[in-house]
Each structure stands twice: as C-alpha cells, then as structure tokens.
Coordinates of C-alpha atoms and ligand atoms in Angstrom, one line a residue:
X15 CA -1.1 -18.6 -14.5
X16 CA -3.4 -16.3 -16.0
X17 CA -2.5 -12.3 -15.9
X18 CA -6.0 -11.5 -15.4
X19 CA -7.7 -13.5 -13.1
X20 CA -9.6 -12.0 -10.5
X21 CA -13.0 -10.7 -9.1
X22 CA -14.6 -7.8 -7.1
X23 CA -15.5 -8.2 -3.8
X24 CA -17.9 -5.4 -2.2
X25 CA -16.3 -4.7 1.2
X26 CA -20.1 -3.5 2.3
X27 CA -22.0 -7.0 1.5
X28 CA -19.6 -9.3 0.2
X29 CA -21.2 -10.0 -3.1
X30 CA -18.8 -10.8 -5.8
X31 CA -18.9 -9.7 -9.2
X32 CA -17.0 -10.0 -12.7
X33 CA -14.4 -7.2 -12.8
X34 CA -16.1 -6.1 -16.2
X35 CA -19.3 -5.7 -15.1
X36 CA -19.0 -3.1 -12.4
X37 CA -20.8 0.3 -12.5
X38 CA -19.3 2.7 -14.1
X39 CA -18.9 4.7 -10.3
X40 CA -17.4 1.6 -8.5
X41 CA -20.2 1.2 -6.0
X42 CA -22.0 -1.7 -5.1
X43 CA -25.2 -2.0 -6.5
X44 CA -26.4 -4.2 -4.0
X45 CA -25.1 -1.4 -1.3
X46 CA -23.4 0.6 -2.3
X47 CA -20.3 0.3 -0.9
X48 CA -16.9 0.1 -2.6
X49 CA -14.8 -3.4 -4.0
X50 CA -11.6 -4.5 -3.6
X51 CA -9.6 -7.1 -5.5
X52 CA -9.9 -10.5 -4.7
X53 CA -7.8 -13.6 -6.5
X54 CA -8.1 -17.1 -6.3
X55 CA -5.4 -17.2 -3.3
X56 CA -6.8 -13.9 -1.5
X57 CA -7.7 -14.0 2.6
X58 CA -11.8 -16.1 2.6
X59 CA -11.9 -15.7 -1.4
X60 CA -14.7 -17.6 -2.5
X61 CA -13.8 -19.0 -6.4
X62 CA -16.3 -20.4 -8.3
X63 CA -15.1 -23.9 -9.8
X64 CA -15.4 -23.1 -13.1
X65 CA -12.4 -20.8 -12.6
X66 CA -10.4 -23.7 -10.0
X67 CA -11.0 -26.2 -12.7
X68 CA -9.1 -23.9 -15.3
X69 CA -6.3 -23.9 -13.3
X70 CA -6.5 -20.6 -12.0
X71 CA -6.3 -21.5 -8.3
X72 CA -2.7 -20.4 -7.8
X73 CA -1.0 -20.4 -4.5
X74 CA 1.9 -18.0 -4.1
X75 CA 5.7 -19.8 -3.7
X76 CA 7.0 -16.6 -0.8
X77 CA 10.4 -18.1 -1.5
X78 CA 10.2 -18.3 -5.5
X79 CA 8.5 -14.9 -5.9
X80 CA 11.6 -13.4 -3.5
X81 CA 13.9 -14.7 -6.4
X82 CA 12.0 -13.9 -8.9
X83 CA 11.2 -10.2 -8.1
X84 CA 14.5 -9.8 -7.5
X85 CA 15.9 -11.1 -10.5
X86 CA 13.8 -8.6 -13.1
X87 CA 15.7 -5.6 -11.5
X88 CA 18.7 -6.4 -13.9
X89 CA 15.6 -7.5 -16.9
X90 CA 15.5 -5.2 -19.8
X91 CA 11.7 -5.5 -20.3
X92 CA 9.2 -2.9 -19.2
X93 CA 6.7 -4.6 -17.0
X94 CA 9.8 -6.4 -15.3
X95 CA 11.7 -2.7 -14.9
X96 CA 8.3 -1.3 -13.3
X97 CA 8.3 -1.7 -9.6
X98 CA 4.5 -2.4 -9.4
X99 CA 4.8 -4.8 -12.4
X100 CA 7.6 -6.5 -11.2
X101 CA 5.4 -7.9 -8.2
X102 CA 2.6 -8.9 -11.1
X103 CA 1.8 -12.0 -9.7
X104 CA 0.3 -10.6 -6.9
X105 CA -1.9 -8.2 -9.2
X106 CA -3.2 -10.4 -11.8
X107 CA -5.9 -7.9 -13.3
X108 CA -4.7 -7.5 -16.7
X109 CA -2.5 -9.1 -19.4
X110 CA 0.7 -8.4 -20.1
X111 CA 0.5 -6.5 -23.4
X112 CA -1.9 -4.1 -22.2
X113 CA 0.1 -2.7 -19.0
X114 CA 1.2 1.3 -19.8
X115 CA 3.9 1.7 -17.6
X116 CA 6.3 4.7 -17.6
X117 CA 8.6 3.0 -15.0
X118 CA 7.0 3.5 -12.0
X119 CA 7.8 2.3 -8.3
X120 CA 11.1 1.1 -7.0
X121 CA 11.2 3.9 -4.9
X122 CA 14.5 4.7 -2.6
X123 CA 14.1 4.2 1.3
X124 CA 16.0 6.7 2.7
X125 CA 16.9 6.8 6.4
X126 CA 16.5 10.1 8.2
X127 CA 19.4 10.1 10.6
X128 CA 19.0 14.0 11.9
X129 CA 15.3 13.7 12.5
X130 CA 15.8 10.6 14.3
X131 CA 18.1 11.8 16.5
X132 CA 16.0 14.7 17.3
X133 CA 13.4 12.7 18.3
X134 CA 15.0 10.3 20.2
X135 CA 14.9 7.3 17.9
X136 CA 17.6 4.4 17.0
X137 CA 16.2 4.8 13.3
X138 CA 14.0 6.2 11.2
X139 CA 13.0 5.5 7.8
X140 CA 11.3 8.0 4.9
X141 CA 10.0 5.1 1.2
X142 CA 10.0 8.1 -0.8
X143 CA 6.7 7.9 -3.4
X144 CA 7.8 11.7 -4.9
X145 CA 10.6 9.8 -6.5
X146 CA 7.7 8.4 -8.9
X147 CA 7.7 9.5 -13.0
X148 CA 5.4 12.4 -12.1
X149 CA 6.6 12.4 -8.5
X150 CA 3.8 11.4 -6.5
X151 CA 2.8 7.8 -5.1
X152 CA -0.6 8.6 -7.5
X153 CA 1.5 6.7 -10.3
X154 CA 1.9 3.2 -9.0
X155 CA -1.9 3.0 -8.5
X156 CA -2.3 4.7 -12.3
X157 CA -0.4 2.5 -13.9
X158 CA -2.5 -0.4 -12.8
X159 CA -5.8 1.0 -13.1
X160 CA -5.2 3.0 -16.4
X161 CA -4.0 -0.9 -17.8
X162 CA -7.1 -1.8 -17.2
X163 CA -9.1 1.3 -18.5
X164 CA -7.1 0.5 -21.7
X165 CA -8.2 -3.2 -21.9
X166 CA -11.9 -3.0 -21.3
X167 CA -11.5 -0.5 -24.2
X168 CA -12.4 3.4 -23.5
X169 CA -10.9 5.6 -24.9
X170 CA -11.5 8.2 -22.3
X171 CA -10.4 8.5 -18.6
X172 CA -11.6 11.0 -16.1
X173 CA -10.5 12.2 -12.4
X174 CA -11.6 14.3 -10.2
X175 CA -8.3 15.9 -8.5
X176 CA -6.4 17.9 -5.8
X177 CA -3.3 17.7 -8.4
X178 CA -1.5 14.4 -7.6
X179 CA -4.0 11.8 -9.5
X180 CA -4.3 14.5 -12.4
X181 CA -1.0 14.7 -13.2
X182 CA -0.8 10.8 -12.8
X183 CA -3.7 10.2 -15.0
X184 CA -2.6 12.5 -18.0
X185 CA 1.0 11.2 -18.4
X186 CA -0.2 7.4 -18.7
X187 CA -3.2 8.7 -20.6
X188 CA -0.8 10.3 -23.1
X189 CA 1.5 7.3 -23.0
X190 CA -1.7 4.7 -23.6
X191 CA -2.9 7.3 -26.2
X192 CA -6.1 7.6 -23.9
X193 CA -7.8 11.2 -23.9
X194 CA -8.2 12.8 -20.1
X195 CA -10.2 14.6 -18.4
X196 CA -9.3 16.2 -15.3
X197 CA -11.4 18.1 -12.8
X198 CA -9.5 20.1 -10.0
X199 CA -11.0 22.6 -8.4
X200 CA -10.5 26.2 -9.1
X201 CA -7.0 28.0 -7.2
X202 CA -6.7 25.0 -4.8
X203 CA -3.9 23.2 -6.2
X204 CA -0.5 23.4 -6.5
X205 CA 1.1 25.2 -10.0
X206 CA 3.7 22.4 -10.5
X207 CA 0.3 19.8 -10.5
X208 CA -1.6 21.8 -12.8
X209 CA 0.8 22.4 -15.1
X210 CA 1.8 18.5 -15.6
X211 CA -1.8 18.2 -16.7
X212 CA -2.0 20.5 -18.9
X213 CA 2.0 18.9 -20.4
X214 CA 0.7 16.0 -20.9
X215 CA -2.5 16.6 -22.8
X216 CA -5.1 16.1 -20.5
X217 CA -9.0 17.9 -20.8
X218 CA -8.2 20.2 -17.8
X219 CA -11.2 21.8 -16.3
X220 CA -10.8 24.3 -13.2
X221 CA -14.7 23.9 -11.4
X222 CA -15.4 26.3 -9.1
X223 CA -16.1 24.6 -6.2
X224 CA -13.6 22.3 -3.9
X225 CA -12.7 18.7 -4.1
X226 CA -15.1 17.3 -2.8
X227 CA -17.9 19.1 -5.2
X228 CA -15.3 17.6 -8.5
X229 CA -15.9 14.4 -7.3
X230 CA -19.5 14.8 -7.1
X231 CA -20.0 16.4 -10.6
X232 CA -18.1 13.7 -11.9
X233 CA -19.6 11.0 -10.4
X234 CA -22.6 12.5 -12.6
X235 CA -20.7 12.1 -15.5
X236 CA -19.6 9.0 -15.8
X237 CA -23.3 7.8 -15.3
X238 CA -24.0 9.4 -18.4
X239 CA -20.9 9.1 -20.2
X240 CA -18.6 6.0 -21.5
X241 CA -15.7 7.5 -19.5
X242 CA -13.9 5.4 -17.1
X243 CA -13.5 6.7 -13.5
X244 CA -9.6 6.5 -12.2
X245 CA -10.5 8.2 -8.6
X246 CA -9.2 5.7 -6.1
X247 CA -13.0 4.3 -5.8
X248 CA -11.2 2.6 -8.5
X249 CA -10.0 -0.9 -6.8
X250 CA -7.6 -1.6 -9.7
X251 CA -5.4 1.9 -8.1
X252 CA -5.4 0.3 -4.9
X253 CA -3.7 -3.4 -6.2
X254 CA -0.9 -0.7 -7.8
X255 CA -0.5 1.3 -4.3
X256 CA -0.1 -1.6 -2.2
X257 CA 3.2 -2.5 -4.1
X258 CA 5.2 -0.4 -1.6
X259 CA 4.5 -2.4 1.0
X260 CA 6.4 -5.3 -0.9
X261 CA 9.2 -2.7 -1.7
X262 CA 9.5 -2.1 1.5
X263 CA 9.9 -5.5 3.0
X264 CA 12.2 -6.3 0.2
X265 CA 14.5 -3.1 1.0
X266 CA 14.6 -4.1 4.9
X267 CA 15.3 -7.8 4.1
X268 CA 11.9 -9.0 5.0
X269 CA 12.5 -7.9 8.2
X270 CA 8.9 -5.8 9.6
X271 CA 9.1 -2.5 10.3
X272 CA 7.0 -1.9 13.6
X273 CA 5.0 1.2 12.0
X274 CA 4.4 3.1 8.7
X275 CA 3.0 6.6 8.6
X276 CA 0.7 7.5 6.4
X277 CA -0.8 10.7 5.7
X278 CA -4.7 11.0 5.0
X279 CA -6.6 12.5 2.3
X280 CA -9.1 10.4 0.6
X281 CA -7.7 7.6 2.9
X282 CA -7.3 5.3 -0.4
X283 CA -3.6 5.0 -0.1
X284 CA -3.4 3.8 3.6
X285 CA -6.3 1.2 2.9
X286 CA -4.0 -0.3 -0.2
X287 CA -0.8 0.1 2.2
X288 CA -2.5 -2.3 4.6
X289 CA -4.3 -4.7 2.0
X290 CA -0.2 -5.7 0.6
X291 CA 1.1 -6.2 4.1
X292 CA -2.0 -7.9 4.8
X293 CA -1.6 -10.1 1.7
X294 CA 2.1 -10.3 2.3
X295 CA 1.5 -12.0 5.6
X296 CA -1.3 -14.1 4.5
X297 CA 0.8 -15.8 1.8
X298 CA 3.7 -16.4 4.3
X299 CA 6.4 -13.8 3.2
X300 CA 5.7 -12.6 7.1
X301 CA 4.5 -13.2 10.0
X302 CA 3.1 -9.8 11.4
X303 CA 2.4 -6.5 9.8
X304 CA 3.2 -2.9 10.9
X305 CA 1.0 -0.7 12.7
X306 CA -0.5 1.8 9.8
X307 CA -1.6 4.8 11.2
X308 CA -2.9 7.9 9.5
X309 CA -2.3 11.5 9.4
X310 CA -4.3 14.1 9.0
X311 CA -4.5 18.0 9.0
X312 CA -6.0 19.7 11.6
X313 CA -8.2 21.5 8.9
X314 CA -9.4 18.5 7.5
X315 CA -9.7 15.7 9.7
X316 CA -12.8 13.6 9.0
X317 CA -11.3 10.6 10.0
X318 CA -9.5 11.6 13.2
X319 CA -13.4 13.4 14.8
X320 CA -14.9 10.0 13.5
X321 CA -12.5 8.3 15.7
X322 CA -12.7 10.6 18.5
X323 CA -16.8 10.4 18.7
X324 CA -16.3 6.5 19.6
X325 CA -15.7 5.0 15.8
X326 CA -19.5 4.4 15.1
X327 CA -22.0 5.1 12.4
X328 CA -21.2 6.8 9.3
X329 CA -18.3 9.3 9.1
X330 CA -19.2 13.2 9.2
X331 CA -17.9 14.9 6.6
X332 CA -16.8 18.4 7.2
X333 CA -15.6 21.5 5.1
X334 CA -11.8 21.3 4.3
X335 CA -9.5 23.5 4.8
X336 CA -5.2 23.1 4.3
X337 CA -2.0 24.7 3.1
X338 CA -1.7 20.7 2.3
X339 CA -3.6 21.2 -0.7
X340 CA -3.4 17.4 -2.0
X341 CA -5.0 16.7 1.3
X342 CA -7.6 19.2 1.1
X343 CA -10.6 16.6 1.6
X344 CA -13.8 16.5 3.6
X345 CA -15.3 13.7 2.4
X346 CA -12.9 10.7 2.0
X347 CA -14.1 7.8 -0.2
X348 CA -12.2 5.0 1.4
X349 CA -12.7 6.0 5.5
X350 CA -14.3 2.4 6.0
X351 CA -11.4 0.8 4.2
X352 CA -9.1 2.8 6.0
X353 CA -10.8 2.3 9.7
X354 CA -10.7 -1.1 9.1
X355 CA -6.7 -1.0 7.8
X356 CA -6.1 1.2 11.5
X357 CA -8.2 -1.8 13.6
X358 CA -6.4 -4.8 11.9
X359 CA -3.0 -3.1 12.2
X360 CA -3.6 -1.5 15.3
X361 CA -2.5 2.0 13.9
X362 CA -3.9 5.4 15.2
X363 CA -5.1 8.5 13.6
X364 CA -3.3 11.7 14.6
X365 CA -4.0 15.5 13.2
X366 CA -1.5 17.8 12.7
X367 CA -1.9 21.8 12.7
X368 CA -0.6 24.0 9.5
X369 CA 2.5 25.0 12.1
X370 CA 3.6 21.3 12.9
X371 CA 3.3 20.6 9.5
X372 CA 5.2 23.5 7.8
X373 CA 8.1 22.5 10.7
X374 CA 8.5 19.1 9.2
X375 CA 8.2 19.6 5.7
X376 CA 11.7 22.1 6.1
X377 CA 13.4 19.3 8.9
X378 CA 12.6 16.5 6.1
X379 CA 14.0 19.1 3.5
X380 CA 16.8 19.2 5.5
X381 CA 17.9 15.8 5.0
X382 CA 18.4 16.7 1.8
X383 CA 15.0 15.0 0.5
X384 CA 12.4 17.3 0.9
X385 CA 8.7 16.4 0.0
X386 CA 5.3 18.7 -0.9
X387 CA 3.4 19.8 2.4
X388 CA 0.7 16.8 2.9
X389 CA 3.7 14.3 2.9
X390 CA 5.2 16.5 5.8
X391 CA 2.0 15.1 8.1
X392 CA 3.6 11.6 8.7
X393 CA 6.9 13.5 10.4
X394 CA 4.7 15.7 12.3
X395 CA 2.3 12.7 13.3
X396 CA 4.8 10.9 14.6
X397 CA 6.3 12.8 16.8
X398 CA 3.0 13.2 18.7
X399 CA 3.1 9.5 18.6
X400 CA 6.9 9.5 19.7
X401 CA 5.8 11.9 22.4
X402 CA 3.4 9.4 24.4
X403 CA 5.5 6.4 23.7
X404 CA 3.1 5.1 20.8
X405 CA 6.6 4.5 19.1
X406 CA 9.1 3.2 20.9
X407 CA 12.8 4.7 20.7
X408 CA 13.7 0.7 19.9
X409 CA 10.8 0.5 16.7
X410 CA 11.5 1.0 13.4
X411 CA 9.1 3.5 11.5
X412 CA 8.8 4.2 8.0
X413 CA 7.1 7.8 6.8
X414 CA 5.8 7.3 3.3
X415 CA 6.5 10.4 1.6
X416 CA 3.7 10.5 -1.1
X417 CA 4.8 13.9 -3.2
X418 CA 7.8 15.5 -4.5
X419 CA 9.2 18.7 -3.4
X420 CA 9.1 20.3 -6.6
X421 CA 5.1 20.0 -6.7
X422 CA 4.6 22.7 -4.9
X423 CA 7.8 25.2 -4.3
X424 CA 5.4 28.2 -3.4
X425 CA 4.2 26.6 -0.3
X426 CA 8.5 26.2 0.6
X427 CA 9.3 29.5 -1.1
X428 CA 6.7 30.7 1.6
X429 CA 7.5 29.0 4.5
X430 CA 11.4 30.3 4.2
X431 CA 10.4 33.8 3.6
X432 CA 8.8 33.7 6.9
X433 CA 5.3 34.4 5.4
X434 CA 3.9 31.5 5.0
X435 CA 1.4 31.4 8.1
X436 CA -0.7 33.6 10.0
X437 CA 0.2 35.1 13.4
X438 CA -2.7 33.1 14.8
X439 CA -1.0 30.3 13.5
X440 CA 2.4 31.2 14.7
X441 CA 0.7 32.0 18.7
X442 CA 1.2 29.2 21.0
X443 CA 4.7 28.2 19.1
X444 CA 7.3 27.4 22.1
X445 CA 10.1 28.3 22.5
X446 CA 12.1 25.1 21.2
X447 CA 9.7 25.4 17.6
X448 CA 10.4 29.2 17.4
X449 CA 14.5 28.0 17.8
X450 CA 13.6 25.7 15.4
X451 CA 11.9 27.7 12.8
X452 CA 14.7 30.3 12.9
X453 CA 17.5 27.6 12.3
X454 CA 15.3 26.1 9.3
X455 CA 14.1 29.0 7.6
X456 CA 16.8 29.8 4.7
X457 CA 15.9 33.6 2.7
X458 CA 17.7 34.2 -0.5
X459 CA 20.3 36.9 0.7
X460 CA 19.9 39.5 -2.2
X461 CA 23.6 40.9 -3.0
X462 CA 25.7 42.8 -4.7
X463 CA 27.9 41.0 -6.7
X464 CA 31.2 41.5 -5.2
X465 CA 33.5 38.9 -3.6
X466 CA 34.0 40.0 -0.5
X467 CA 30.0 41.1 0.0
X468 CA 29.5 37.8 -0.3
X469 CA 32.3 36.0 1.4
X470 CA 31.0 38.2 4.8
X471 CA 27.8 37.0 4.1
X472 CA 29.1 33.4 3.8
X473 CA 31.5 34.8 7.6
X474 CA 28.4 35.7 8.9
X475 CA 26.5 32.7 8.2
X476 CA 29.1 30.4 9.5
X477 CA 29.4 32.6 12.6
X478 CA 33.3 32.4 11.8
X479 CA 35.8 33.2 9.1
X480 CA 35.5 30.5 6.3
Ligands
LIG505 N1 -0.3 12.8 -0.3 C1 -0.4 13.4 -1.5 C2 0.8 14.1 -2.0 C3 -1.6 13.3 -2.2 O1 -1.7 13.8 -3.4 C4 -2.7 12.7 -1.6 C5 -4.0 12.5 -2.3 C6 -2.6 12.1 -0.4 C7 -1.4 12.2 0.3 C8 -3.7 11.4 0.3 O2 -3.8 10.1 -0.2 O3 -6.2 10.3 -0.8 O4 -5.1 8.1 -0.7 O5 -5.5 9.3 1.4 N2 -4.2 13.1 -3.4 C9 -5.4 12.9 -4.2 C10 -5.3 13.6 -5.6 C11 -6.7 13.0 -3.6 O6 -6.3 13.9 -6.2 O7 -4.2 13.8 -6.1 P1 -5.3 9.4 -0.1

C-alpha cells in the first residue's frame, strides 16, 4: 500500500480533486465549500481506475490493523511511537519520510469518579488532548497537515489563531525547519499560548481585531502569497484529529461509548471526531458510533441559535464573546461539517454560561486533571444533558478535554481568588452552585512563617486537629 493515496472530496458538490491541486484557501472552486479526505476504501468513494489498477484499492483488515496498532506501542520508530501515525493506514496522505512528528497522541483516558457520582452516573470518562507535546488536541491534526505542507514543498506555514493552533503550528514548524506565521488577535489569548509561539520561532503578529477578522486577513494572504494555510479548512488537520476516536475505542476494548462531548469553537474538531468513528464503523471495527454532541459558550454560540431557528439556511454568525478564549469564535468554518456530524450521530448542541463553565473547569481540576476553560464546556454541557435524561445514568460518556491546564493559569488564578466573574454573572447562582463554588475555590493563605501559624491554618482547614 501506498502512504499517500488519496483525493479531496468537496462536501458542498462532491467534485473530487487531486490533493495537490487545491486552492491555496481550501475552498471548492466549483462552490466553494470545504473538502474532506477521501481513500480508495472511504464511505461512496468514487476511484478512478487508473489508481484501482495500481493497486491502490486497499480494503482495511479491522482484525489485522487491531494487532498491528497495538504492536508499535512497544516500536522504537517515530511514526510508530506517534499516536496519530500509529493508525497511518487509515491516513494515507503522505509518505513516511516526510511525517514531522514530536510524539503526538496516545492520550490517557481518565475516568472522573467524583463528577460522576455527583451527577448521578455509573461512569464517566475525560480522553485528555492537553496531555499533547504542546498540550492541546491542535497537535494531532498539525502533525498531519504540517507533513503534508512539508512535502508539497513550502517553506512557510501560516494560521490564523485563538492560541491552541499557533502554538501547534510553531513547534512542528521549528521541528520540520518550516518558518511560521501566526496571527492571533491582539489581548484575546491566553499568555501560556502566546508565549509557546513566540518559543518556538514562529512570525507572531498580534492584529487588532478578533478571530474571526485573523482569519479573514489571512485568507488574503495566502491568495497572494506561497504560504500554506494550516487553519482547520485544512482537511489534512482533520485526518490527524480523528485519531482519538480510534484511541478511544482501543482504550475501552472496542467497546462504544454511548456519547462524547465535544466543545465548539470553529467546530473542526467535532466534524474530524465523527468522520474516525464514522470510518471506524464503516470498515467493521464497530457496529454503531456515539452520539457526538457539541458545546458551546453562551457568548459564542453560532451553532446552538442555528439549531434553535429550525437548522436551515446558512448559519448567522454573530460577535464573540468568552472567558473561553480558545473558543472565542463567531464564525466557525466547519458548522456544516459539524451539523451534519450532530444528524448522523444523533448528538445535540448545548451552550453553557461563563458561571457553568468556570464551575466545571475547578470540579475537573479537582480530579486532579484540570484542563483550560473551553475544555470545561463538555462537563458543563453534560450535565444539562444529564439533567433531561439525554444521558442516561447506565451510558458511558466521554468529555474530550482539548487543552491543558497550564495554558491558561490566569483564568484559574482568577476563578480561586473569587474574582474571576462579574456580579451579574454570579446573580441567579443557587444555592447548591454557591455551596459548590465555596468548597472549590482554593486562595493562597498568605502566612507568616511559623509552625504553628500554619499548622492552625492546616486545623482550620480540616475543621479538626490534624
Ligand atoms: N478547545 C480548545 C482548547 C481550542 O483551542 C479550540 C480551538 C477548541 C476547543 C475548539 O475546537 O475549533 O475545532 O471547534 N482552537 C482554535 C485555535 C480555533 O486557533 O487554537 P474547534
């Protein structure tokens, strides 16, 4: 089998094109629409016979591939240690010697035993993306589509960023010796994000304007530039962020979960969620997929009004606004590749207010894993699913938590302080969250340094003598 055998498939028309000769913005020329990634063995791929006849026309072995993915856990080569390489033959886009991986994927799946108790559930389930190279799920797509940037040959990448991508793009960047350049918009992303960008080398440029208005000026500039576009318009990052969902059905034994959670920004990641369990259950690994639904923040929920008006017609975009900051979006690329993830699956779309959101990032802390804000969304999406039986006590849901804790520590320094949100934000708490904020929220006790000042503090703390 070929490592590099595939074609484009516009998910507006259906026309199918040669990977290489794409527009430099990823749409469709015919409509303008985005692609996806099709192979020889994908769901009503059409393959020319040209490419049958060279014996490209390869049809998965579930139980072969099961062995084999397993066994290059314990391989000392780099693509086979990479946990979106690992699964190559189910991303054949480049060849071997051009992937730049740092070692990406193979994520933990951590159960959440307190949270599920809370709510009422047998078991609950957090596939932690933050525990990526530069801790956030961005990586897993960037390794794929930065391989590919390297093999049709530029030699500079671009992205248009709330942080998470950026910091992606300039570590493999610097690792393919690629120059960067990142656009984030000016004060509205996190320090730990803009700082790995600037670590790593990248071009950083601070626009003044808000995600949405980066992605427009650079959508400009790759029209009149040679620099390859990494935003998730990019199909190639999608074939990289679906690799979770085979992680995840290896971690529970191939057993289904009955949901994931997914929180929504550009809505790229939930679209490549759903295209690997879709292609996992097409090629017979399973025979159902999970429910996929989306979270969004209240402040930026595109997706969730689109749904409300009826699901018709184009999506309104409106002006973004969220503490989430990697979230922040009012325009999301992917919302018909997403929409179209939520009908197959039969997953909802839920939004989530800065309160219920800055609750769930500290109870997810509080298992001792901890994640950045717009992760946080998937715990407090699902309880509002959990609420009105959406998810059973019996089902098994999985958050993905798509960002470290570390990316943005202000936001937790914040909440723990107690000054993180606004007493218009706070109004309307109940009693049970204001119970639960007080028991969550943990301010660094300034002391003297003496013993037994601190042993009373440690008395009073424990509500008895220690
Ligand atoms: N969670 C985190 C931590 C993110 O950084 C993002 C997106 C999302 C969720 C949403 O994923 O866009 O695929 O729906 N961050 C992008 C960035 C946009 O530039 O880093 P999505």
């Amino acid at each position: 089998m070929s490592l590099s055998v595939h074609r484009l498939r516009c998910t507006g028309c259906g026309v199918r094109i040669d990977g290489a000769q794409v527009q430099s913005n990823f749409r469709c020329v015919e409509c303008g629409d985005l692609f996806e990634v099709e192979y020889a063995w994908s769901e009503g791929a059409v393959w020319p016979e040209g490419l049958a006849e060279r014996g490209t026309v390869y049809r998965p072995n579930p139980i072969a591939l099961k062995h084999l993915w397993q066994e290059r856990k314990s391989s000392t080569l780099a693509v086979d240690q990479s946990g979106v390489w690992r699964f190559r033959e189910l991303l054949p886009i480049v060849r071997e010697e051009r992937v730049v991986t740092l070692r990406e994927g193979d994520t933990p799946l951590y159960e959440m035993p307190r949270v599920a108790n809370s709510l009422g559930l047998n078991w609950l389930l957090a596939k932690h993306q933050g525990m990526n190279p530069t801790g956030s799920f961005k990586d897993t797509g960037m390794t794929a589509a930065l391989s590919v940037a390297v093999s049709r040959g530029f030699t500079w990448v671009a992205c248009a960023s709330t942080g998470n991508t950026s910091a992606a793009m300039a570590a493999y960047a610097a690792r393919a010796g690629l120059r960067s350049l990142v656009l984030i918009p000016e004060g509205k992303i996190a320090w730990g994000k803009l700082s790995q960008s600037m670590d790593y080398g990248a071009t950083t440029v601070q626009l003044k304007t808000d995600f949405d208005g980066c992605v427009k000026v650079l959508s400009e500039i790759v029209k009149r530039a040679p620099v390859y576009l990494l935003n998730s318009v990019n199909p190639y990052r999608l074939e990289g962020q679906k690799t979770p969902a085979f992680e995840i059905l290896e971690q529970l034994e191939w057993q289904v979960p009955h949901h994931l959670i997914v929180p929504g920004g550009n809505l790229a990641n939930s679209s490549a969620l759903g295209k690997g369990f879709m292609e996992m259950k097409h090629l017979g690994f399973i025979k159902r997929v999970p429910k996929i639904s989306v979270i969004q923040a209240e402040g930026a929920n595109p997706l969730y009004r689109w749904l409300q008006n009826g699901g018709e017609g184009q999506l309104q975009p409106v002006k973004a606004e969220t503490r989430a900051s990697a979230i922040r979006i009012g325009n999301p690329a992917s919302w018909k590749k997403a929409a179209k993830v939520l009908a197959e699956t039969g997953g909802w779309v839920e939004q989530v207010s800065e309160r219920e959101i800055a609750l769930a990032k500290a109870e997810i802390g509080a298992e001792g894993i901890g994640c950045e804000p717009a992760s946080a969304v998937t715990l407090a999406g699902l309880k509002k699913l959990v609420a009105d039986g959406r998810v059973g006590q019996e089902e098994t849901a999985v958050l993905l938590l798509t960002g470290h804790t570390l990316k943005d520590s202000e936001y937790t320094i914040h909440f723990h302080r107690g000054d993180l949100l606004t007493t218009e934000e706070l109004a309307g708490q109940t009693a049970a969250e204001r119970a639960a904020f007080s028991r969550l929220q943990r301010e660094p006790l300034v002391l003297d340094a003496d013993v037994d000042v601190v042993l009373r503090a440690l008395e009073k703390e424990a509500g008895q003598p220690v």
